[in-house]
Amino acid sequence: MNTRFIQFSLLIIIFSLFYSVAAFSQQNKPDSLFRLYETQTTVSKQLDVLIGICNSDFIHDKSTQNFVQHGIENIQNNFSTKCDTGKYYLIEGYLYYYSDENSKSKNNFFHSLNYLISCSDLSVNIPQAYNGIASVYSSESKSDSVLFYYQKEIDFYLKNKQFSFLPKAYFNLAFEKYEFFDAKGAITACNQSIKFGTIQKEYKSIAKAYSLLSRISYDQNTKMNYSFIESAIYFAKKSNDTVTLSDTYTKYGYYLTKDKKYKEGLEIGDQLKELFLSNPDIYKLEFNYYQYFSRYYSAIGDITNSLLFYNKTINLIRKNKLDEKSFGWIFNNMGDVACKGGDFKKGIIFLDSAIYYNKKYNDINNLWYSYYNMALANQALKNYKLANDYFLEYLNLNDSIIKKENQDKLAELQTKYELDKKESRLKLLNLDNQLNKKNTEKQSQQILFLLVIIAVTVLLIVLASIAYNIKRKANILLSKQKQEIIEKTEQLNKQAADIAMYKAQMNPHFLFNAINSVQQFVLEKQSSVALEYLNDLSKLMRSTLNFSDKEFISIKEEIDYLQQYIRFEKLRCDNKFEFHIFVTDEIDIENTCILPMLIQPFIENAVKHGIIPKNAKGNIYLNFEKVKDFKNEFLKITISDDGVGRALSQATKKYDVIAHESKGMEITENRIFKLNQKHFPEPIKGIKIIDIFVEDKSAGTKAEILIPFIELF
Amino acid sequence: MTKAILVDDAPSNLQLLNGLLNEYCPTVSVVATCTNIKDAEKAIKKNAPELVFLDVELQNELGFNLFDLFPSPDFEVVFTTAHEKYALQAIKSSCLEYLLKPIDYRELIKAVEKFEKQKQLTVNKKKIEVLLENVNNSKQTVNKIAIPNANGYVFLNTSEILFCEADMNYTKVVTSNRDSFLSTKNLKEFEEMLDTEVFFRCHKSWLINLNFIKQYSRIDGTRVQMTNDQWIDISVRKRDDFLKIFNRK
């Protein structure tokens, strides 16, 4: 964004400089251009002004070239950017071009391109460099390269939408195509130039394009040349560019002369003269004026005047210290004119000069003509040997021209190859730059990516920990609920066990037997005894209810309960037994815990299976003692009787009685097992039933219960 | 002769109690039997009995409602009840007489003997106040108790009790204003009467009011300091229960 903006503003500055240069050049005052150069504050702007000067018409002036040369030497060591260096080489390229050092010029232009491309894609100097290269090739007559670089220049403008330069560029292309005999391509390029020129109001280029079109149509005898050249004159006038107008008039006059319309031709010559007279400082106007008349007089056969104007041309060139390259063809023409006028001696002198300059500037084509003319002139003077020699030279040159054309072609191909190499290197460099840029972008992207990954990772960790926490909480909740459920289940199980226990306690046989006994007392009218038993029974039931929601009761409570119970058992079996309770001193019966109604089933069993079958009176003993093993304290409860013993008792039992008893015992065993499981890590055998034998005879049953010794406080 | 009125919604119960009194308590003369409070009111007004045997669970009403009609009765009351835990707790805390159904004639004789021995009508009104307050309060908790001592009764708000301390079969009750009373009831009976949400049996010999704990210490065993600065032990087996209650509060 930023670089774009800078480029854009740079472009604006450059354009404005160009326009100011153009404006100054319009005023025909190179001095003001030099001043413009001196007022620039930065090296870059100074270079821009110099480039502007190089692109103006003044550059043909040796003094202007010197000025540019000095200007560039002044700032040569102050280049800070690649752009500046590129501009420097561009200017050097121009300077070498105008001093006819083509290879140096080319090299500089290529150098320039090298720097400019790596400095900015948008620099207007890049197409200028292309243009310069094309110009150099043009002067070397290397058609393919010329067209290639002009095309590149155009492509650049099109790509970067710099349309204002297109009319001129298309004209240059058109001109070169014409020069290299591609009339069709030239017409297309001219049309493009006119098209873009109309849009950009670049009348100068339009005029030149029309002028070129007229030339083409003249060459092809389409008779369109006059209408084209009139359009050219119209636009040249509109452009206010006197040089272009002059060039156009020259061409117009040339057609007229060729068509032998000498009268109109002279009028055009007058126009040229007037143009020159109103702008006597402009070299090109003067040159056109002299040249036109030299040809005009030659055409009408006025050899003296023709030669006079040729001389004026030569003097003009010498006066302006311009290169003497054109002397070759000028002397050649002079020689031709002189020979036509019959003055072969004079002609030979001119042609001699022509050969000299053509050789000097290596202008093979003109040299060829010079030799040919020389041979004819010497033939006319009957200097056959010389004529023969020149003719041979002419033929040799012809060969060498063909040869040279081939060599040139070869050389061109070679340079083109090298050029391609350079181009591809440039492209590579560019790609490298882009790659570097991309790499930096990529790096920053990678860093960003890394940061994103880190952020995401952190986020994930946070989320995971949150999720974990939630899960953990859920787990805790779940385990809590599970625990609750387990507790609830245990409670329910306990309740179920309790219900089973009470059911077992509320043994229907016991109840019915108890009530049966009371009935007996009522019948015998022992009402007090009956009431006592009924009240005891209700107390027993009340105790059962009171114990139902208790985990533990004290031994005292259990003993109280058992004594009420024993009353009924005694009543049932006619006081057939005595009940004895022993508690060791270390036990505080009020403070020591026992499962409620734990002992009653054992008493019930002792009565049923020990005492009742016994023929004599028996005893039931209940002992409480505290016992210890190496790590645990137990409450040991022993219920023993001196009854008949289990073996005998089993035989006399009825089935349903066994069922109830086993169920009652099963519940009791289960309660003891659970209590011990809760208190002791290792399994404890909670109930032991021991058959008592005295002298090998069954002497009763003993039940030992081991439960943890628990105190309330 | 002691004039008595029997109140019970079941006629068979009335007949049984009447029979038992005739058989075992010849000094008691039953002047009327009633099946509801309205009849009882009429009978009391008509006969001015010294003793009323009052069933707690009547048809659609409670025996306690009789005291709405006689706020300061000039008769003694013996409640008869089957197994109604809450009503029994209220009766016990007010130190009124009661008999559990089915009525044991031996206990009936004891109750009548006790009445004839004491005939203390002066404190009756106070006891009934305690009863009614405990019965009628919305939380159904014991707010007041009557403490029997050697001289008669002390009536206390339970919220005033700091702690109860066992002293053999007696109980010493200490209040927040540093009074102390010796009760003939044992600590277990107090434990049964008082609200377990407020009173905690922290030790074989101690029942403390949790609202008066000043601090808790684990130096020299687990102990609490009450607001009167007295330190009370917490038995090892009750420590976990105590901490559970304390954390809950």
mmCIF file of N, CA and C in Angstrom, chain A residues 519-622:
data_model
loop_
_atom_site.group_PDB
_atom_site.id
_atom_site.type_symbol
_atom_site.label_atom_id
_atom_site.label_comp_id
_atom_site.label_asym_id
_atom_site.label_seq_id
_atom_site.Cartn_x
_atom_site.Cartn_y
_atom_site.Cartn_z
ATOM 1 N N GLN A 519 -55.074 -66.472 77.268
ATOM 2 C CA GLN A 519 -56.421 -67.039 77.225
ATOM 3 C C GLN A 519 -56.617 -68.042 78.384
ATOM 4 N N GLN A 520 -55.545 -68.815 78.587
ATOM 5 C CA GLN A 520 -55.544 -69.827 79.646
ATOM 6 C C GLN A 520 -55.826 -69.186 81.022
ATOM 7 N N PHE A 521 -55.109 -68.012 81.244
ATOM 8 C CA PHE A 521 -55.274 -67.315 82.521
ATOM 9 C C PHE A 521 -56.670 -66.729 82.644
ATOM 10 N N VAL A 522 -57.208 -66.246 81.542
ATOM 11 C CA VAL A 522 -58.557 -65.656 81.559
ATOM 12 C C VAL A 522 -59.570 -66.745 81.923
ATOM 13 N N LEU A 523 -59.361 -67.892 81.266
ATOM 14 C CA LEU A 523 -60.268 -69.007 81.493
ATOM 15 C C LEU A 523 -60.235 -69.444 82.975
ATOM 16 N N GLU A 524 -59.029 -69.396 83.503
ATOM 17 C CA GLU A 524 -58.851 -69.770 84.902
ATOM 18 C C GLU A 524 -59.175 -68.612 85.827
ATOM 19 N N LYS A 525 -59.685 -67.482 85.272
ATOM 20 C CA LYS A 525 -60.048 -66.263 85.978
ATOM 21 C C LYS A 525 -58.877 -65.662 86.757
ATOM 22 N N GLN A 526 -57.660 -65.944 86.293
ATOM 23 C CA GLN A 526 -56.488 -65.276 86.875
ATOM 24 C C GLN A 526 -56.291 -63.980 86.093
ATOM 25 N N SER A 527 -57.247 -63.015 86.277
ATOM 26 C CA SER A 527 -57.259 -61.827 85.415
ATOM 27 C C SER A 527 -56.002 -60.982 85.577
ATOM 28 N N SER A 528 -55.509 -60.865 86.833
ATOM 29 C CA SER A 528 -54.305 -60.046 87.041
ATOM 30 C C SER A 528 -53.138 -60.598 86.269
ATOM 31 N N VAL A 529 -52.950 -61.908 86.347
ATOM 32 C CA VAL A 529 -51.845 -62.539 85.624
ATOM 33 C C VAL A 529 -52.027 -62.345 84.115
ATOM 34 N N ALA A 530 -53.264 -62.521 83.679
ATOM 35 C CA ALA A 530 -53.558 -62.340 82.250
ATOM 36 C C ALA A 530 -53.182 -60.914 81.809
ATOM 37 N N LEU A 531 -53.611 -59.912 82.646
ATOM 38 C CA LEU A 531 -53.309 -58.519 82.318
ATOM 39 C C LEU A 531 -51.806 -58.271 82.309
ATOM 40 N N GLU A 532 -51.105 -58.847 83.272
ATOM 41 C CA GLU A 532 -49.654 -58.680 83.336
ATOM 42 C C GLU A 532 -48.992 -59.177 82.067
ATOM 43 N N TYR A 533 -49.388 -60.385 81.660
ATOM 44 C CA TYR A 533 -48.765 -60.932 80.442
ATOM 45 C C TYR A 533 -49.098 -60.110 79.198
ATOM 46 N N LEU A 534 -50.346 -59.638 79.175
ATOM 47 C CA LEU A 534 -50.736 -58.822 78.018
ATOM 48 C C LEU A 534 -49.894 -57.542 77.963
ATOM 49 N N ASN A 535 -49.718 -56.941 79.160
ATOM 50 C CA ASN A 535 -48.924 -55.716 79.212
ATOM 51 C C ASN A 535 -47.475 -55.988 78.856
ATOM 52 N N ASP A 536 -46.947 -57.112 79.308
ATOM 53 C CA ASP A 536 -45.573 -57.456 78.946
ATOM 54 C C ASP A 536 -45.445 -57.639 77.429
ATOM 55 N N LEU A 537 -46.466 -58.291 76.885
ATOM 56 C CA LEU A 537 -46.441 -58.513 75.437
ATOM 57 C C LEU A 537 -46.455 -57.184 74.684
ATOM 58 N N SER A 538 -47.283 -56.255 75.173
ATOM 59 C CA SER A 538 -47.354 -54.953 74.494
ATOM 60 C C SER A 538 -46.036 -54.192 74.649
ATOM 61 N N LYS A 539 -45.400 -54.354 75.808
ATOM 62 C CA LYS A 539 -44.105 -53.695 76.009
ATOM 63 C C LYS A 539 -43.049 -54.270 75.079
ATOM 64 N N LEU A 540 -43.115 -55.581 74.919
ATOM 65 C CA LEU A 540 -42.182 -56.247 74.008
ATOM 66 C C LEU A 540 -42.345 -55.700 72.584
ATOM 67 N N MET A 541 -43.613 -55.569 72.221
ATOM 68 C CA MET A 541 -43.886 -55.049 70.872
ATOM 69 C C MET A 541 -43.442 -53.581 70.761
ATOM 70 N N ARG A 542 -43.649 -52.814 71.848
ATOM 71 C CA ARG A 542 -43.246 -51.406 71.833
ATOM 72 C C ARG A 542 -41.732 -51.289 71.683
ATOM 73 N N SER A 543 -41.006 -52.120 72.412
ATOM 74 C CA SER A 543 -39.548 -52.118 72.319
ATOM 75 C C SER A 543 -39.098 -52.435 70.891
ATOM 76 N N THR A 544 -39.734 -53.457 70.332
ATOM 77 C CA THR A 544 -39.398 -53.831 68.961
ATOM 78 C C THR A 544 -39.537 -52.615 68.036
ATOM 79 N N LEU A 545 -40.685 -51.914 68.240
ATOM 80 C CA LEU A 545 -40.915 -50.719 67.413
ATOM 81 C C LEU A 545 -39.866 -49.641 67.693
ATOM 82 N N ASN A 546 -39.541 -49.427 68.957
ATOM 83 C CA ASN A 546 -38.569 -48.391 69.323
ATOM 84 C C ASN A 546 -37.190 -48.693 68.765
ATOM 85 N N PHE A 547 -36.815 -49.966 68.753
ATOM 86 C CA PHE A 547 -35.482 -50.328 68.255
ATOM 87 C C PHE A 547 -35.390 -50.267 66.728
ATOM 88 N N SER A 548 -36.550 -50.202 66.093
ATOM 89 C CA SER A 548 -36.560 -50.397 64.630
ATOM 90 C C SER A 548 -35.728 -49.351 63.896
ATOM 91 N N ASP A 549 -35.631 -48.116 64.449
ATOM 92 C CA ASP A 549 -34.869 -47.103 63.715
ATOM 93 C C ASP A 549 -33.498 -46.865 64.325
ATOM 94 N N LYS A 550 -33.050 -47.827 65.140
ATOM 95 C CA LYS A 550 -31.743 -47.640 65.765
ATOM 96 C C LYS A 550 -30.742 -48.636 65.231
ATOM 97 N N GLU A 551 -29.486 -48.116 65.002
ATOM 98 C CA GLU A 551 -28.436 -49.009 64.532
ATOM 99 C C GLU A 551 -27.925 -49.839 65.712
ATOM 100 N N PHE A 552 -27.729 -49.116 66.825
ATOM 101 C CA PHE A 552 -27.244 -49.800 68.028
ATOM 102 C C PHE A 552 -28.141 -49.472 69.206
ATOM 103 N N ILE A 553 -28.167 -50.393 70.145
ATOM 104 C CA ILE A 553 -28.741 -50.102 71.471
ATOM 105 C C ILE A 553 -27.681 -50.509 72.488
ATOM 106 N N SER A 554 -27.902 -50.084 73.732
ATOM 107 C CA SER A 554 -26.929 -50.495 74.758
ATOM 108 C C SER A 554 -27.221 -51.944 75.184
ATOM 109 N N ILE A 555 -26.212 -52.564 75.800
ATOM 110 C CA ILE A 555 -26.402 -53.939 76.283
ATOM 111 C C ILE A 555 -27.548 -53.970 77.299
ATOM 112 N N LYS A 556 -27.638 -52.877 78.051
ATOM 113 C CA LYS A 556 -28.701 -52.805 79.070
ATOM 114 C C LYS A 556 -30.076 -52.885 78.421
ATOM 115 N N GLU A 557 -30.248 -52.126 77.358
ATOM 116 C CA GLU A 557 -31.546 -52.137 76.669
ATOM 117 C C GLU A 557 -31.850 -53.545 76.138
ATOM 118 N N GLU A 558 -30.782 -54.169 75.603
ATOM 119 C CA GLU A 558 -30.951 -55.512 75.062
ATOM 120 C C GLU A 558 -31.334 -56.501 76.190
ATOM 121 N N ILE A 559 -30.666 -56.354 77.324
ATOM 122 C CA ILE A 559 -30.951 -57.252 78.453
ATOM 123 C C ILE A 559 -32.392 -57.048 78.951
ATOM 124 N N ASP A 560 -32.825 -55.765 79.064
ATOM 125 C CA ASP A 560 -34.200 -55.468 79.481
ATOM 126 C C ASP A 560 -35.198 -56.148 78.553
ATOM 127 N N TYR A 561 -34.929 -56.014 77.292
ATOM 128 C CA TYR A 561 -35.800 -56.598 76.280
ATOM 129 C C TYR A 561 -35.839 -58.115 76.448
ATOM 130 N N LEU A 562 -34.636 -58.713 76.619
ATOM 131 C CA LEU A 562 -34.556 -60.171 76.711
ATOM 132 C C LEU A 562 -35.302 -60.687 77.940
ATOM 133 N N GLN A 563 -35.228 -59.920 79.017
ATOM 134 C CA GLN A 563 -35.890 -60.386 80.245
ATOM 135 C C GLN A 563 -37.410 -60.417 80.084
ATOM 136 N N GLN A 564 -37.948 -59.422 79.385
ATOM 137 C CA GLN A 564 -39.392 -59.451 79.093
ATOM 138 C C GLN A 564 -39.723 -60.675 78.252
ATOM 139 N N TYR A 565 -38.812 -60.942 77.309
ATOM 140 C CA TYR A 565 -39.022 -62.059 76.391
ATOM 141 C C TYR A 565 -38.954 -63.382 77.135
ATOM 142 N N ILE A 566 -37.947 -63.469 78.025
ATOM 143 C CA ILE A 566 -37.758 -64.701 78.793
ATOM 144 C C ILE A 566 -39.018 -65.043 79.598
ATOM 145 N N ARG A 567 -39.685 -63.992 80.122
ATOM 146 C CA ARG A 567 -40.921 -64.215 80.882
ATOM 147 C C ARG A 567 -41.914 -65.055 80.075
ATOM 148 N N PHE A 568 -42.029 -64.691 78.786
ATOM 149 C CA PHE A 568 -42.973 -65.427 77.938
ATOM 150 C C PHE A 568 -42.501 -66.835 77.641
ATOM 151 N N GLU A 569 -41.146 -66.971 77.408
ATOM 152 C CA GLU A 569 -40.619 -68.305 77.132
ATOM 153 C C GLU A 569 -40.828 -69.226 78.351
ATOM 154 N N LYS A 570 -40.582 -68.607 79.519
ATOM 155 C CA LYS A 570 -40.783 -69.380 80.755
ATOM 156 C C LYS A 570 -42.251 -69.779 80.904
ATOM 157 N N LEU A 571 -43.132 -68.858 80.615
ATOM 158 C CA LEU A 571 -44.574 -69.114 80.683
ATOM 159 C C LEU A 571 -44.946 -70.273 79.775
ATOM 160 N N ARG A 572 -44.318 -70.281 78.589
ATOM 161 C CA ARG A 572 -44.627 -71.284 77.579
ATOM 162 C C ARG A 572 -44.223 -72.675 78.052
ATOM 163 N N CYS A 573 -43.006 -72.724 78.648
ATOM 164 C CA CYS A 573 -42.501 -74.066 78.955
ATOM 165 C C CYS A 573 -42.526 -74.352 80.471
ATOM 166 N N ASP A 574 -43.417 -73.625 81.109
ATOM 167 C CA ASP A 574 -43.700 -73.960 82.504
ATOM 168 C C ASP A 574 -42.484 -73.819 83.415
ATOM 169 N N ASN A 575 -41.767 -72.714 83.224
ATOM 170 C CA ASN A 575 -40.593 -72.429 84.062
ATOM 171 C C ASN A 575 -39.569 -73.561 84.080
ATOM 172 N N LYS A 576 -39.390 -74.161 82.891
ATOM 173 C CA LYS A 576 -38.531 -75.335 82.785
ATOM 174 C C LYS A 576 -37.055 -74.953 82.803
ATOM 175 N N PHE A 577 -36.755 -73.652 82.753
ATOM 176 C CA PHE A 577 -35.332 -73.264 82.753
ATOM 177 C C PHE A 577 -35.112 -71.998 83.557
ATOM 178 N N GLU A 578 -33.870 -71.801 83.908
ATOM 179 C CA GLU A 578 -33.451 -70.567 84.563
ATOM 180 C C GLU A 578 -32.577 -69.796 83.584
ATOM 181 N N PHE A 579 -32.698 -68.502 83.663
ATOM 182 C CA PHE A 579 -31.928 -67.641 82.750
ATOM 183 C C PHE A 579 -30.888 -66.898 83.563
ATOM 184 N N HIS A 580 -29.605 -67.028 83.135
ATOM 185 C CA HIS A 580 -28.512 -66.419 83.894
ATOM 186 C C HIS A 580 -27.738 -65.462 82.998
ATOM 187 N N ILE A 581 -27.519 -64.255 83.492
ATOM 188 C CA ILE A 581 -26.755 -63.274 82.713
ATOM 189 C C ILE A 581 -25.486 -62.936 83.459
ATOM 190 N N PHE A 582 -24.372 -62.990 82.750
ATOM 191 C CA PHE A 582 -23.084 -62.599 83.320
ATOM 192 C C PHE A 582 -22.442 -61.528 82.457
ATOM 193 N N VAL A 583 -22.058 -60.440 83.087
ATOM 194 C CA VAL A 583 -21.346 -59.378 82.360
ATOM 195 C C VAL A 583 -20.043 -59.106 83.095
ATOM 196 N N THR A 584 -18.910 -59.138 82.368
ATOM 197 C CA THR A 584 -17.632 -58.896 83.035
ATOM 198 C C THR A 584 -17.549 -57.440 83.459
ATOM 199 N N ASP A 585 -16.699 -57.194 84.432
ATOM 200 C CA ASP A 585 -16.628 -55.864 85.043
ATOM 201 C C ASP A 585 -16.198 -54.768 84.084
ATOM 202 N N GLU A 586 -15.365 -55.163 83.117
ATOM 203 C CA GLU A 586 -14.848 -54.107 82.213
ATOM 204 C C GLU A 586 -15.905 -53.585 81.250
ATOM 205 N N ILE A 587 -17.079 -54.195 81.258
ATOM 206 C CA ILE A 587 -18.126 -53.739 80.344
ATOM 207 C C ILE A 587 -19.119 -52.854 81.078
ATOM 208 N N ASP A 588 -19.306 -51.633 80.559
ATOM 209 C CA ASP A 588 -20.342 -50.724 81.054
ATOM 210 C C ASP A 588 -21.572 -50.990 80.195
ATOM 211 N N ILE A 589 -22.557 -51.667 80.774
ATOM 212 C CA ILE A 589 -23.682 -52.121 79.937
ATOM 213 C C ILE A 589 -24.502 -50.967 79.366
ATOM 214 N N GLU A 590 -24.422 -49.816 79.997
ATOM 215 C CA GLU A 590 -25.168 -48.678 79.446
ATOM 216 C C GLU A 590 -24.420 -48.005 78.312
ATOM 217 N N ASN A 591 -23.110 -48.227 78.294
ATOM 218 C CA ASN A 591 -22.287 -47.505 77.309
ATOM 219 C C ASN A 591 -21.734 -48.420 76.208
ATOM 220 N N THR A 592 -22.068 -49.713 76.268
ATOM 221 C CA THR A 592 -21.547 -50.629 75.264
ATOM 222 C C THR A 592 -22.658 -51.008 74.284
ATOM 223 N N CYS A 593 -22.290 -50.981 73.008
ATOM 224 C CA CYS A 593 -23.311 -51.109 71.950
ATOM 225 C C CYS A 593 -23.475 -52.552 71.505
ATOM 226 N N ILE A 594 -24.698 -52.808 71.099
ATOM 227 C CA ILE A 594 -25.009 -54.121 70.534
ATOM 228 C C ILE A 594 -26.092 -53.919 69.479
ATOM 229 N N LEU A 595 -26.113 -54.804 68.487
ATOM 230 C CA LEU A 595 -27.188 -54.713 67.493
ATOM 231 C C LEU A 595 -28.495 -55.049 68.188
ATOM 232 N N PRO A 596 -29.559 -54.256 67.937
ATOM 233 C CA PRO A 596 -30.812 -54.522 68.651
ATOM 234 C C PRO A 596 -31.368 -55.912 68.322
ATOM 235 N N MET A 597 -31.824 -56.579 69.413
ATOM 236 C CA MET A 597 -32.479 -57.885 69.295
ATOM 237 C C MET A 597 -31.619 -58.916 68.581
ATOM 238 N N LEU A 598 -30.318 -58.870 68.914
ATOM 239 C CA LEU A 598 -29.382 -59.792 68.280
ATOM 240 C C LEU A 598 -29.465 -61.189 68.940
ATOM 241 N N ILE A 599 -29.704 -61.167 70.243
ATOM 242 C CA ILE A 599 -29.548 -62.400 71.017
ATOM 243 C C ILE A 599 -30.816 -63.258 71.043
ATOM 244 N N GLN A 600 -31.966 -62.572 70.900
ATOM 245 C CA GLN A 600 -33.257 -63.264 71.064
ATOM 246 C C GLN A 600 -33.388 -64.544 70.247
ATOM 247 N N PRO A 601 -32.981 -64.585 68.945
ATOM 248 C CA PRO A 601 -33.129 -65.838 68.186
ATOM 249 C C PRO A 601 -32.349 -67.001 68.802
ATOM 250 N N PHE A 602 -31.182 -66.678 69.406
ATOM 251 C CA PHE A 602 -30.369 -67.740 70.000
ATOM 252 C C PHE A 602 -31.058 -68.304 71.244
ATOM 253 N N ILE A 603 -31.674 -67.402 72.030
ATOM 254 C CA ILE A 603 -32.424 -67.834 73.226
ATOM 255 C C ILE A 603 -33.594 -68.726 72.805
ATOM 256 N N GLU A 604 -34.280 -68.227 71.759
ATOM 257 C CA GLU A 604 -35.440 -68.945 71.249
ATOM 258 C C GLU A 604 -35.028 -70.372 70.856
ATOM 259 N N ASN A 605 -33.878 -70.482 70.140
ATOM 260 C CA ASN A 605 -33.357 -71.782 69.721
ATOM 261 C C ASN A 605 -33.003 -72.662 70.924
ATOM 262 N N ALA A 606 -32.354 -72.023 71.882
ATOM 263 C CA ALA A 606 -31.923 -72.780 73.072
ATOM 264 C C ALA A 606 -33.134 -73.376 73.796
ATOM 265 N N VAL A 607 -34.176 -72.559 73.907
ATOM 266 C CA VAL A 607 -35.394 -73.033 74.575
ATOM 267 C C VAL A 607 -36.005 -74.180 73.783
ATOM 268 N N LYS A 608 -36.159 -73.934 72.475
ATOM 269 C CA LYS A 608 -36.867 -74.894 71.637
ATOM 270 C C LYS A 608 -36.130 -76.219 71.532
ATOM 271 N N HIS A 609 -34.831 -76.115 71.211
ATOM 272 C CA HIS A 609 -34.121 -77.350 70.843
ATOM 273 C C HIS A 609 -33.301 -77.934 71.984
ATOM 274 N N GLY A 610 -33.108 -77.119 73.008
ATOM 275 C CA GLY A 610 -32.325 -77.642 74.126
ATOM 276 C C GLY A 610 -33.205 -77.978 75.323
ATOM 277 N N ILE A 611 -34.040 -77.019 75.721
ATOM 278 C CA ILE A 611 -34.754 -77.122 76.982
ATOM 279 C C ILE A 611 -36.033 -77.943 76.853
ATOM 280 N N ILE A 612 -36.849 -77.585 75.840
ATOM 281 C CA ILE A 612 -38.161 -78.231 75.760
ATOM 282 C C ILE A 612 -38.050 -79.755 75.588
ATOM 283 N N PRO A 613 -37.120 -80.210 74.670
ATOM 284 C CA PRO A 613 -37.027 -81.685 74.556
ATOM 285 C C PRO A 613 -36.441 -82.357 75.795
ATOM 286 N N LYS A 614 -35.846 -81.552 76.647
ATOM 287 C CA LYS A 614 -35.168 -82.118 77.809
ATOM 288 C C LYS A 614 -36.212 -82.562 78.875
ATOM 289 N N ASN A 615 -35.875 -83.640 79.486
ATOM 290 C CA ASN A 615 -36.810 -84.185 80.475
ATOM 291 C C ASN A 615 -36.751 -83.423 81.792
ATOM 292 N N ALA A 616 -35.546 -82.866 82.054
ATOM 293 C CA ALA A 616 -35.373 -82.185 83.342
ATOM 294 C C ALA A 616 -35.331 -80.680 83.151
ATOM 295 N N LYS A 617 -35.241 -79.978 84.272
ATOM 296 C CA LYS A 617 -35.142 -78.523 84.220
ATOM 297 C C LYS A 617 -33.766 -78.128 83.700
ATOM 298 N N GLY A 618 -33.712 -77.063 82.921
ATOM 299 C CA GLY A 618 -32.422 -76.670 82.326
ATOM 300 C C GLY A 618 -32.022 -75.248 82.675
ATOM 301 N N ASN A 619 -30.901 -74.849 82.107
ATOM 302 C CA ASN A 619 -30.376 -73.489 82.323
ATOM 303 C C ASN A 619 -29.938 -72.864 80.991
ATOM 304 N N ILE A 620 -30.176 -71.580 80.896
ATOM 305 C CA ILE A 620 -29.658 -70.834 79.736
ATOM 306 C C ILE A 620 -28.758 -69.745 80.289
ATOM 307 N N TYR A 621 -27.543 -69.713 79.736
ATOM 308 C CA TYR A 621 -26.557 -68.745 80.203
ATOM 309 C C TYR A 621 -26.272 -67.727 79.104
ATOM 310 N N LEU A 622 -26.255 -66.471 79.529
ATOM 311 C CA LEU A 622 -25.872 -65.412 78.584
ATOM 312 C C LEU A 622 -24.667 -64.693 79.171
#
